Amino acid sequence: MSIVVTGAYGQLGGELCRQLGDRATGLDIDSLDLTDGRAVLERMLALRPEAIVNCAAYTQVDKAEEDSEKCRAVNVAAVEHLVRACGELDCPLVQISTDYVFGTAPASPRPWREDDPPSPQGVYARTKFEGERAAARHPKHLIVRTCGLYARRCDRRASNFVRTMLRLGGTRSELRVVDDQRCTPTYVPHLARAVLFLLGQAGATVPWGTYHVTNGGETTWREFAVEIFRLAEMRVAVRPIGTAEYGAPAPRPLYSVLDTGAYRRLGGPPMPDWKAALAEFFCDAASG
Ligand SMILES: NC(=O)c1ccc[n+]([C@@H]2O[C@H](COP(=O)([O-])OP(=O)(O)OC[C@H]3O[C@@H](n4cnc5c(N)ncnc54)[C@H](OP(=O)(O)O)[C@@H]3O)[C@@H](O)[C@H]2O)c1
């Protein structure tokens, strides 16, 4: 029996497959389109996995605004198909979700807890929240909300903020980066480790339910960019710009820091502070 990892070519799915080694059956769109309900059920009944970790998602937040049907098919309907299969097999489902379910700024900012009421804004965020609700209908579910993922540097397919900064910084001496969104960027190898811990203990010392898992601390995208260029030893001036002035098509939360206390109290692998995690990204790149 193996653990099925969907979205296996993506940032988190790829890392989970790497960490699980032979225990993983990695699937992506070319081997199983999760929006095809019948195909999902047939494949899962044939594989009879010990658990399914759903890392597949429609993750292009801005494009989702004009592609809502496809976004909903991947972020909601696909989860419903997986829930059906998990129900037939009595098999645990891990659904990866997002800080974007908290779309409105709290009156007095404090990190969001798992039981705070979500307020998703925009197509991506709303569909991810609907996906959570679908996953929660399965008794043996873990919903893991996370934030600002960046994969190892050797993951050349990955699309993320760190890679974008390093690419842009290679040709420009000055960049304008949003400075009024507070969140916690998260290094994918750390998150993958935590997800496997939760799955390994689920139903025993880890109750089924929702968990927030990010690196520690909080920052803005501009401050994160400054640290990226410092560690990369690149001379790039990073000027602040506001979310409204930047004018992305999809709304972004101004404050989406997640309270990870529930995860930490379970005693799982530590999630280092965001600066230490970023330093590890550069270390891993240098050694690998
Ligand atoms: N990236 C972030 O900053 C971030 C932040 C918070 C939460 N999350 C959540 O974390 C999870 C993992 O994110 P990630 O960055 O690793 O995602 P990712 O790199 O975009 O990977 C998602 C994978 O799912 C695949 N996929 C899309 N539609 C599919 C379908 N119909 N059937 C099968 N596979 C399909 C994608 O293929 P294509 O590339 O061909 O579409 C891609 O390989 C997602 O649930 C995401 O919502 C991400």
Short mmCIF file of N, CA and C and ligand atoms in Angstrom, two decimals, residues 6-14 27-30 32-36 54-60 70 73-75 78 95-100 124 128 144-150 157-161 188 191 221, ligand 1:
data_model
loop_
_atom_site.label_atom_id
_atom_site.label_comp_id
_atom_site.label_asym_id
_atom_site.label_seq_id
_atom_site.Cartn_x
_atom_site.Cartn_y
_atom_site.Cartn_z
N THR A 6 -1.32 13.65 -5.02
CA THR A 6 -1.77 14.30 -6.25
C THR A 6 -1.07 15.65 -6.39
N GLY A 7 -1.02 16.15 -7.63
CA GLY A 7 -0.25 17.38 -7.86
C GLY A 7 1.24 17.10 -7.72
N ALA A 8 1.65 15.90 -8.16
CA ALA A 8 3.02 15.42 -7.90
C ALA A 8 4.09 16.21 -8.67
N TYR A 9 3.70 16.94 -9.70
CA TYR A 9 4.69 17.78 -10.40
C TYR A 9 4.77 19.18 -9.77
N GLY A 10 3.90 19.46 -8.84
CA GLY A 10 3.86 20.78 -8.22
C GLY A 10 4.91 20.91 -7.12
N GLN A 11 4.93 22.06 -6.49
CA GLN A 11 5.96 22.34 -5.47
C GLN A 11 5.86 21.38 -4.29
N LEU A 12 4.68 21.33 -3.66
CA LEU A 12 4.54 20.51 -2.46
C LEU A 12 4.44 19.03 -2.82
N GLY A 13 3.67 18.72 -3.86
CA GLY A 13 3.53 17.32 -4.26
C GLY A 13 4.88 16.71 -4.61
N GLY A 14 5.70 17.46 -5.32
CA GLY A 14 7.02 16.97 -5.71
C GLY A 14 7.89 16.70 -4.49
N LEU A 27 0.77 11.31 -8.64
CA LEU A 27 -0.11 11.47 -9.81
C LEU A 27 -0.23 12.94 -10.15
N ASP A 28 -0.25 13.25 -11.44
CA ASP A 28 -0.54 14.62 -11.85
C ASP A 28 -1.45 14.55 -13.07
N ILE A 29 -1.72 15.70 -13.65
CA ILE A 29 -2.76 15.79 -14.68
C ILE A 29 -2.56 14.81 -15.84
N ASP A 30 -1.31 14.49 -16.16
CA ASP A 30 -1.09 13.58 -17.30
C ASP A 30 -1.42 12.13 -16.97
N LEU A 32 -3.69 11.33 -14.18
CA LEU A 32 -5.08 11.30 -13.68
C LEU A 32 -5.61 12.72 -13.57
N ASP A 33 -6.61 13.03 -14.40
CA ASP A 33 -7.26 14.34 -14.30
C ASP A 33 -8.28 14.25 -13.17
N LEU A 34 -8.02 14.96 -12.09
CA LEU A 34 -8.87 14.83 -10.90
C LEU A 34 -10.27 15.39 -11.10
N THR A 35 -10.49 16.12 -12.19
CA THR A 35 -11.83 16.65 -12.42
C THR A 35 -12.74 15.59 -13.04
N ASP A 36 -12.17 14.43 -13.40
CA ASP A 36 -12.93 13.33 -13.99
C ASP A 36 -13.32 12.36 -12.85
N ASN A 54 -3.82 15.47 -1.14
CA ASN A 54 -4.20 16.23 -2.33
C ASN A 54 -3.47 17.57 -2.39
N CYS A 55 -2.41 17.59 -3.20
CA CYS A 55 -1.64 18.83 -3.41
C CYS A 55 -1.99 19.46 -4.74
N ALA A 56 -2.86 18.80 -5.51
CA ALA A 56 -3.25 19.38 -6.80
C ALA A 56 -4.17 20.56 -6.55
N ALA A 57 -4.02 21.59 -7.34
CA ALA A 57 -4.89 22.75 -7.20
C ALA A 57 -4.73 23.65 -8.41
N TYR A 58 -5.73 24.47 -8.60
CA TYR A 58 -5.60 25.58 -9.56
C TYR A 58 -5.03 26.72 -8.73
N THR A 59 -3.76 27.05 -8.94
CA THR A 59 -3.07 27.99 -8.03
C THR A 59 -2.76 29.35 -8.65
N GLN A 60 -3.22 29.57 -9.89
CA GLN A 60 -2.94 30.89 -10.50
C GLN A 60 -4.02 31.89 -10.07
N LYS A 70 -12.94 26.49 -14.48
CA LYS A 70 -11.85 25.51 -14.38
C LYS A 70 -11.29 25.49 -12.95
N ALA A 73 -13.56 23.54 -10.81
CA ALA A 73 -13.48 22.10 -11.11
C ALA A 73 -12.30 21.47 -10.38
N VAL A 74 -11.16 22.18 -10.36
CA VAL A 74 -9.95 21.59 -9.74
C VAL A 74 -9.99 21.76 -8.22
N ASN A 75 -10.39 22.91 -7.75
CA ASN A 75 -10.29 23.20 -6.31
C ASN A 75 -11.49 22.71 -5.50
N ALA A 78 -12.87 18.32 -7.81
CA ALA A 78 -11.85 17.26 -7.68
C ALA A 78 -11.77 16.77 -6.23
N GLN A 95 -6.04 17.44 2.74
CA GLN A 95 -6.35 18.49 1.76
C GLN A 95 -5.51 19.72 2.11
N ILE A 96 -4.71 20.19 1.15
CA ILE A 96 -3.88 21.36 1.41
C ILE A 96 -4.67 22.62 1.07
N SER A 97 -4.68 23.56 1.99
CA SER A 97 -5.43 24.80 1.76
C SER A 97 -4.55 26.02 2.05
N THR A 98 -5.19 27.15 2.17
CA THR A 98 -4.44 28.40 2.05
C THR A 98 -4.83 29.46 3.08
N ASP A 99 -3.86 30.31 3.40
CA ASP A 99 -4.11 31.49 4.24
C ASP A 99 -5.13 32.43 3.60
N TYR A 100 -5.30 32.33 2.27
CA TYR A 100 -6.21 33.25 1.57
C TYR A 100 -7.68 33.06 1.98
N TYR A 124 -10.07 32.22 -6.46
CA TYR A 124 -9.15 31.20 -5.92
C TYR A 124 -9.49 30.94 -4.45
N LYS A 128 -10.97 27.50 -2.83
CA LYS A 128 -10.16 26.73 -1.86
C LYS A 128 -10.97 26.50 -0.58
N VAL A 144 -4.78 21.17 5.88
CA VAL A 144 -3.57 21.88 6.29
C VAL A 144 -3.51 23.21 5.54
N ARG A 145 -3.72 24.30 6.27
CA ARG A 145 -3.63 25.63 5.65
C ARG A 145 -2.20 26.14 5.76
N THR A 146 -1.70 26.68 4.65
CA THR A 146 -0.33 27.17 4.66
C THR A 146 -0.24 28.47 3.86
N CYS A 147 0.96 28.95 3.61
CA CYS A 147 1.10 30.31 3.07
C CYS A 147 2.40 30.46 2.28
N GLY A 148 2.34 31.20 1.19
CA GLY A 148 3.53 31.67 0.46
C GLY A 148 4.60 30.62 0.21
N LEU A 149 4.25 29.55 -0.52
CA LEU A 149 5.19 28.43 -0.67
C LEU A 149 6.33 28.73 -1.63
N TYR A 150 7.52 28.27 -1.27
CA TYR A 150 8.64 28.25 -2.22
C TYR A 150 9.39 26.94 -2.06
N ARG A 157 10.78 23.52 -12.06
CA ARG A 157 9.42 23.78 -12.57
C ARG A 157 8.66 24.75 -11.67
N ALA A 158 9.16 24.91 -10.44
CA ALA A 158 8.40 25.66 -9.44
C ALA A 158 8.23 27.12 -9.85
N SER A 159 7.03 27.61 -9.57
CA SER A 159 6.76 29.02 -9.81
C SER A 159 6.43 29.63 -8.44
N ASN A 160 7.28 30.54 -7.98
CA ASN A 160 7.05 31.13 -6.66
C ASN A 160 7.75 32.48 -6.54
N PHE A 161 7.50 33.16 -5.45
CA PHE A 161 8.01 34.52 -5.25
C PHE A 161 9.54 34.56 -5.25
N VAL A 188 8.95 24.83 1.34
CA VAL A 188 8.21 23.60 1.08
C VAL A 188 8.79 22.35 1.78
N LEU A 191 7.35 22.30 5.22
CA LEU A 191 5.92 21.99 5.23
C LEU A 191 5.69 20.49 4.96
N TRP A 221 5.98 41.16 1.71
CA TRP A 221 6.67 40.68 0.50
C TRP A 221 7.90 41.53 0.22
N1 LIG B 1 1.89 28.23 -3.85
C1 LIG B 1 1.58 28.89 -2.74
O1 LIG B 1 2.17 29.93 -2.43
C2 LIG B 1 0.50 28.37 -1.84
C3 LIG B 1 0.15 29.10 -0.69
C4 LIG B 1 -0.83 28.59 0.16
C5 LIG B 1 -1.44 27.38 -0.12
N2 LIG B 1 -1.11 26.71 -1.26
C6 LIG B 1 -1.78 25.43 -1.55
O2 LIG B 1 -0.80 24.42 -1.44
C7 LIG B 1 -1.09 23.37 -2.37
C8 LIG B 1 0.15 23.07 -3.18
O3 LIG B 1 0.55 24.26 -3.87
P1 LIG B 1 1.75 24.23 -4.92
O4 LIG B 1 2.35 25.58 -4.95
O5 LIG B 1 2.61 23.03 -4.66
O6 LIG B 1 0.91 24.00 -6.27
P2 LIG B 1 1.48 23.87 -7.75
O7 LIG B 1 2.97 23.92 -7.76
O8 LIG B 1 0.70 24.84 -8.60
O9 LIG B 1 1.06 22.38 -8.13
C9 LIG B 1 -0.27 21.99 -8.33
C10 LIG B 1 -0.24 20.81 -9.29
O10 LIG B 1 -1.59 20.35 -9.48
C11 LIG B 1 -1.73 20.03 -10.87
N3 LIG B 1 -3.11 20.02 -11.31
C12 LIG B 1 -3.86 21.07 -11.70
N4 LIG B 1 -5.06 20.65 -12.15
C13 LIG B 1 -5.07 19.31 -12.03
C14 LIG B 1 -6.03 18.30 -12.33
N5 LIG B 1 -7.23 18.61 -12.87
N6 LIG B 1 -5.72 17.01 -12.10
C15 LIG B 1 -4.51 16.68 -11.58
N7 LIG B 1 -3.55 17.59 -11.27
C16 LIG B 1 -3.84 18.89 -11.50
C17 LIG B 1 -0.93 21.15 -11.53
O11 LIG B 1 -0.70 20.88 -12.89
P3 LIG B 1 -0.57 22.16 -13.91
O12 LIG B 1 0.65 22.91 -13.44
O13 LIG B 1 -0.42 21.49 -15.23
O14 LIG B 1 -1.83 22.95 -13.75
C18 LIG B 1 0.32 21.17 -10.67
O15 LIG B 1 1.27 20.22 -11.08
C19 LIG B 1 -2.33 23.83 -3.15
O16 LIG B 1 -3.46 23.30 -2.57
C20 LIG B 1 -2.34 25.34 -2.95
O17 LIG B 1 -3.64 25.86 -3.04
C21 LIG B 1 -0.14 27.16 -2.10
#
